[in-house]
XYZ file of N, CA and C in Angstrom:
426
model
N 93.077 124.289 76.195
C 93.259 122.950 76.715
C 93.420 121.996 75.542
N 94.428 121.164 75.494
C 94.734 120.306 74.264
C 94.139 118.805 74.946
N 93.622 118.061 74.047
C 92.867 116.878 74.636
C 93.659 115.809 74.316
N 93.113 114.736 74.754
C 93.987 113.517 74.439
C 94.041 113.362 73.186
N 94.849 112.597 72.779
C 95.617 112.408 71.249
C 95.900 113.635 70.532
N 96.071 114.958 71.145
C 96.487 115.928 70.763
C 97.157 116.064 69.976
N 97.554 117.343 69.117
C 98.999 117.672 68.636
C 99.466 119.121 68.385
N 100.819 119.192 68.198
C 100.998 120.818 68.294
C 101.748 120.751 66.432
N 102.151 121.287 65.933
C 102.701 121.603 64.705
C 103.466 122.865 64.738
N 104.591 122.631 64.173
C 105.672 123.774 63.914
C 106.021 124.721 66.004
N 105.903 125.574 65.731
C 106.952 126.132 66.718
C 105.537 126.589 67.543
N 105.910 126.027 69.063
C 104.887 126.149 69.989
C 105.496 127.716 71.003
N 105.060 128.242 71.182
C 105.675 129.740 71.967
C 104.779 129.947 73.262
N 105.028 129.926 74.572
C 104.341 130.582 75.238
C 104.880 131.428 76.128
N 104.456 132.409 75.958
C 104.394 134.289 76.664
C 104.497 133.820 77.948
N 105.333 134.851 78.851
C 105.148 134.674 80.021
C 103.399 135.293 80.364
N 103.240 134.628 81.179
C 101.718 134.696 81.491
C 100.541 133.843 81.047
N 101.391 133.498 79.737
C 100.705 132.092 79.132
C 100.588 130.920 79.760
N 99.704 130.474 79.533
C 99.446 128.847 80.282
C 98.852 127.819 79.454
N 99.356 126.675 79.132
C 99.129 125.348 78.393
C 98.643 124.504 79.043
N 97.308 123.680 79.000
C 97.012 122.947 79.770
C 96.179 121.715 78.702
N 97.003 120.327 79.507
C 97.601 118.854 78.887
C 95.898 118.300 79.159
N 94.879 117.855 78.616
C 94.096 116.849 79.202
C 94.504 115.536 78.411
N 95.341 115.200 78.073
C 95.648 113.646 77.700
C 97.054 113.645 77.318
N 97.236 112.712 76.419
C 98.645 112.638 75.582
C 98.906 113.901 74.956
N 99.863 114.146 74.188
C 100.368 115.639 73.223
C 101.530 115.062 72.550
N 101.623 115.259 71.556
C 102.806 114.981 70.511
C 102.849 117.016 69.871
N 104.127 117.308 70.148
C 104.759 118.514 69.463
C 105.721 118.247 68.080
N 104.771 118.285 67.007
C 106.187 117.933 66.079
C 107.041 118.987 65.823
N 106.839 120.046 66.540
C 108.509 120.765 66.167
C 108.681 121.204 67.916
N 109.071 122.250 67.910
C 110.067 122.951 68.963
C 109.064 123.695 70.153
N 108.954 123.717 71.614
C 107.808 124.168 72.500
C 109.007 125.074 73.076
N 108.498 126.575 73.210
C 109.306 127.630 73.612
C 108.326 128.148 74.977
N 109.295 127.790 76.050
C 108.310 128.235 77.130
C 108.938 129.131 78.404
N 107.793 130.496 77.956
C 108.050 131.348 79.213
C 106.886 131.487 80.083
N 106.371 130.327 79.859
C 104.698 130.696 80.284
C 104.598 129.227 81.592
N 103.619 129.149 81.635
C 102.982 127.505 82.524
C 102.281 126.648 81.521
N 102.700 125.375 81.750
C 102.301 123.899 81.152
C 101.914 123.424 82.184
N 100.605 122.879 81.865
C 99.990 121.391 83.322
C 99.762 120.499 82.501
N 100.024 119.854 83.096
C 99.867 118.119 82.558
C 98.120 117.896 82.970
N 97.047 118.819 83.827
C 95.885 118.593 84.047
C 95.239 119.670 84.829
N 93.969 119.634 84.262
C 93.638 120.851 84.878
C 92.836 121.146 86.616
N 93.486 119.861 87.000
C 93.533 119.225 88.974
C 94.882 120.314 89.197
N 95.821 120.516 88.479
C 96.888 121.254 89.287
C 97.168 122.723 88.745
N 96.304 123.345 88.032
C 96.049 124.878 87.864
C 96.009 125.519 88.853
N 96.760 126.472 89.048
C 96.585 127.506 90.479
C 95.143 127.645 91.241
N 93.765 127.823 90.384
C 92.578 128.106 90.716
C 92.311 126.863 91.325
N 92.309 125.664 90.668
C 92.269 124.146 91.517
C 93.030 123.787 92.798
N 94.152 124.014 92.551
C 94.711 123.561 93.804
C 94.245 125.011 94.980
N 94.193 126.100 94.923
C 93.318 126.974 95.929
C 92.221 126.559 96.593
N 91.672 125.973 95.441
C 89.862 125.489 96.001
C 89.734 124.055 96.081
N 91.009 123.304 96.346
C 91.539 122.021 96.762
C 90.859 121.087 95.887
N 91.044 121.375 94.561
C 90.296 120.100 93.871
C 91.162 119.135 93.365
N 92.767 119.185 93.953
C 93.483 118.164 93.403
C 93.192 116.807 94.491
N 93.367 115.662 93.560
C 92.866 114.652 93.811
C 93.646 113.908 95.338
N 93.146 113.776 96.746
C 93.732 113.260 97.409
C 93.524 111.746 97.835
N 93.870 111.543 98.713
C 93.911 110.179 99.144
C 93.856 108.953 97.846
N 93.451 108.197 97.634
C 93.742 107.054 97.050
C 92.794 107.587 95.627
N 92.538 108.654 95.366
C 91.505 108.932 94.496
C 92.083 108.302 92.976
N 91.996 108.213 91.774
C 92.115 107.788 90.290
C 92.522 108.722 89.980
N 93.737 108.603 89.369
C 94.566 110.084 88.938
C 95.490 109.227 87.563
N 94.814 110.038 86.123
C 95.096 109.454 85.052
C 96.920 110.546 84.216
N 97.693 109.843 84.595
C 98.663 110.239 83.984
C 99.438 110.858 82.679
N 99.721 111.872 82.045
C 99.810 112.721 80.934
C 101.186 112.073 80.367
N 101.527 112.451 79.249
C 102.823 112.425 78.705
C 102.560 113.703 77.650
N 103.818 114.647 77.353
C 103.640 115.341 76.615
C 105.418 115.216 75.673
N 105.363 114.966 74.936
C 106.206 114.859 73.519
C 106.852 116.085 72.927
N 107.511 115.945 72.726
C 107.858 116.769 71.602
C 109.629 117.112 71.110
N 110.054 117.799 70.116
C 111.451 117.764 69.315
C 112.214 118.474 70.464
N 112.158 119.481 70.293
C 113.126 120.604 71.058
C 112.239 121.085 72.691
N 112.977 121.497 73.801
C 112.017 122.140 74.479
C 113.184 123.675 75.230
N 112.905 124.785 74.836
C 113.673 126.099 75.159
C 112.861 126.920 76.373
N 113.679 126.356 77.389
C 112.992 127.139 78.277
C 113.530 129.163 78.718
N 112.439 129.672 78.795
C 112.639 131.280 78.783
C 111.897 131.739 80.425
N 112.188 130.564 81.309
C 112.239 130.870 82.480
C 110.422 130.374 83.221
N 110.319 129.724 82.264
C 108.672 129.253 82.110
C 108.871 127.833 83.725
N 107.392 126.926 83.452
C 107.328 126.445 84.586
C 106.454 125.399 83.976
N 107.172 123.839 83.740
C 105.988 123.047 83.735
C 105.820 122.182 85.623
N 104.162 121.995 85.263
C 104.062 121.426 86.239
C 103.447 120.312 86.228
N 104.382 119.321 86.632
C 103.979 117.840 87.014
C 103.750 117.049 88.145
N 102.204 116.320 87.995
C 102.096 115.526 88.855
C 103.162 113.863 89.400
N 102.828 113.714 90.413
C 103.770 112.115 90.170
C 102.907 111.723 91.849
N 102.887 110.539 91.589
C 101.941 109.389 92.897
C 103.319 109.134 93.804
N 103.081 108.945 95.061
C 104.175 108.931 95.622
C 103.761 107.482 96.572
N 103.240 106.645 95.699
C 103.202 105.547 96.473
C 103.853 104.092 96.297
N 104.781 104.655 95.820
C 105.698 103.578 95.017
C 105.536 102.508 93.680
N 104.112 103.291 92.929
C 104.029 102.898 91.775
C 105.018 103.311 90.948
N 105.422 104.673 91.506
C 106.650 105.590 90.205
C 106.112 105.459 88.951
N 104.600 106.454 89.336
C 103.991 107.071 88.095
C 103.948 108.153 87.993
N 103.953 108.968 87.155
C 104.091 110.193 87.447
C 103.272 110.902 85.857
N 103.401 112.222 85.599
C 103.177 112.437 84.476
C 104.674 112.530 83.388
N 104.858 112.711 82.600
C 106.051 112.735 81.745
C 106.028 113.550 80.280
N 107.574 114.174 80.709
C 107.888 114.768 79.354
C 108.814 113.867 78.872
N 108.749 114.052 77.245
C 109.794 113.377 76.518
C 110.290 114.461 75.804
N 111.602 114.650 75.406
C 112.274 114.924 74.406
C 112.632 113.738 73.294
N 112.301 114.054 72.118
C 112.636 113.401 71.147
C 113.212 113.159 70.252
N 115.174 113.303 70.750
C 115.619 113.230 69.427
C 116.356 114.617 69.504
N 116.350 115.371 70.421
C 116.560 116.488 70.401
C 117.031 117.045 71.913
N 116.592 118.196 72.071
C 117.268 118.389 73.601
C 116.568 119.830 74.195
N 116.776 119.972 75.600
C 116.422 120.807 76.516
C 117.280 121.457 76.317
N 117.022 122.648 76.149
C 117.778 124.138 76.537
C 117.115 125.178 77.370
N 118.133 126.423 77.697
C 117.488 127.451 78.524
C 117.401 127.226 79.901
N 116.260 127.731 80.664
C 115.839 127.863 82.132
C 114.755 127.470 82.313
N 114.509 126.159 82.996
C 113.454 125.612 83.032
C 112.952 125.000 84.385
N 111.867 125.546 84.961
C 111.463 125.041 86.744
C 110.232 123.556 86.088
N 110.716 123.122 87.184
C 109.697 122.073 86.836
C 109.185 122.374 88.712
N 107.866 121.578 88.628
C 106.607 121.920 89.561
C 106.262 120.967 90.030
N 106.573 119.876 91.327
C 105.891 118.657 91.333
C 104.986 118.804 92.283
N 103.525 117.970 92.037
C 102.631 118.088 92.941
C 102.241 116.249 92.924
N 102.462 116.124 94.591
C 101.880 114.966 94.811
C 100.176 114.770 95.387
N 100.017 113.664 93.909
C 98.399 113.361 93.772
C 98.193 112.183 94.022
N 96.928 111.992 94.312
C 96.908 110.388 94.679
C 97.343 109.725 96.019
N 97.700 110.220 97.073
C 98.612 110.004 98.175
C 98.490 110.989 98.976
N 98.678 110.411 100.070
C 99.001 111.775 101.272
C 100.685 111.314 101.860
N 101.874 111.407 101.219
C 102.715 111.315 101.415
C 103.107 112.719 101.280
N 104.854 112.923 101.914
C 105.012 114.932 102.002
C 105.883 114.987 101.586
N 106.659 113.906 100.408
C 107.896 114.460 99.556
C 108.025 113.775 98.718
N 109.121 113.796 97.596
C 109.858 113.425 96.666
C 111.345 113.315 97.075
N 112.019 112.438 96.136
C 113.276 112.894 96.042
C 113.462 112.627 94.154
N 113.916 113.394 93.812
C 113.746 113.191 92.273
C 115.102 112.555 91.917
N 115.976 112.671 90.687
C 116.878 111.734 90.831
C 117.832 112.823 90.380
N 119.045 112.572 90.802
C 120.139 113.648 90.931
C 120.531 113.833 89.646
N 120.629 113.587 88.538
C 120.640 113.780 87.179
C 120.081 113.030 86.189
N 119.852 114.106 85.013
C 118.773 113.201 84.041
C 119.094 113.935 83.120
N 119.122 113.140 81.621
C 119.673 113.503 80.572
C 121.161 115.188 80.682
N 121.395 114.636 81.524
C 123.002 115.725 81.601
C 122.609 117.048 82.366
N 120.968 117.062 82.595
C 120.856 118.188 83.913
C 121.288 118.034 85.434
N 121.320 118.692 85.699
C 121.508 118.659 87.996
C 120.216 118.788 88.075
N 119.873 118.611 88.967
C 118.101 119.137 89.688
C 118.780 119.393 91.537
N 117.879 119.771 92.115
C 118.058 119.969 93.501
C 117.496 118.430 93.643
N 118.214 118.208 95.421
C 117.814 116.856 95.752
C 116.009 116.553 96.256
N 115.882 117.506 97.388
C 114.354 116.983 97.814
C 113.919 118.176 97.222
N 112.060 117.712 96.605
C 111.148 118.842 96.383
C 110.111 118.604 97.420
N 109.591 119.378 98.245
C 108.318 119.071 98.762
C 107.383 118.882 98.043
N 105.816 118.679 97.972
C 104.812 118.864 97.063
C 105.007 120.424 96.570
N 104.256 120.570 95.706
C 103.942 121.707 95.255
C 105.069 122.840 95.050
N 106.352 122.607 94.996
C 108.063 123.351 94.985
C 108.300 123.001 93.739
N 109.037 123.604 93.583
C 109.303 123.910 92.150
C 111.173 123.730 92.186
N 111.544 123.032 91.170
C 113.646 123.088 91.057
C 113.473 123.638 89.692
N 114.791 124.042 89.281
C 115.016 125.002 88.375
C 115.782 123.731 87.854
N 115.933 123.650 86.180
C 117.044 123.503 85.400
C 117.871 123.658 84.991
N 118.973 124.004 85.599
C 120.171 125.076 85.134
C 120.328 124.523 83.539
């Protein structure tokens, strides 16, 4: 678990089966290679959301950003929260300067709300995404 004001250095790799998990900010100063799972918190880990400890109704749900140069996806899965109550908060990745490659699912789980969808936005930085995700669905990055 990397904590707030985190950081990663040189070339980040995760194994399929691997799992990264965000408790605050993260700055990557080089390249995050992912065949594994990233959470932005550890409310949306498989074991949590089973034993329903992600945060519902109007509960305080503190938002992640995770950073970094390059991001190569190897069929990996980050998963992000986002409030669906028209704050349009969500958690967030940045690329910096650099760019997304590979195969990459992203994971949205709505926290904070009892609303039953998303619509994410039909392109972003030169990807497609699918149009609606339910909670907890996952779109791929071509």
């Amino acid at each position: 678990m990397l904590a707030a004001g985190g950081s990663l250095s040189g070339r980040t790799q995760l194994s399929k089966g691997a799992s990264m998990v965000l408790n605050g900010d993260v700055v990557s100063t080089g390249d995050i290679v992912n065949a594994g799972e990233i959470y932005f918190d550890n409310q949306t880990t498989p074991d949590a959301v089973l034993s329903r400890a992600v945060a519902k109704g109007n509960a305080p749900v503190t938002f992640h950003k995770l950073t970094t140069s390059n991001l190569t996806g190897q069929g990996g899965t980050i998963n992000m929260r986002v409030r669906l109550d028209g704050s349009n908060t969500s958690d967030q990745l940045v690329i910096n300067g650099g760019q997304a490659t590979g195969k990459t699912w992203l994971a949205f789980t709505n926290v904070g709300t009892v609303t039953s969808g998303w619509q994410p936005p039909d392109r972003v930085s030169g990807l497609w995404m699918h149009r609606m995700v339910p909670p907890q669905k996952k779109v791929r990055l071509p």
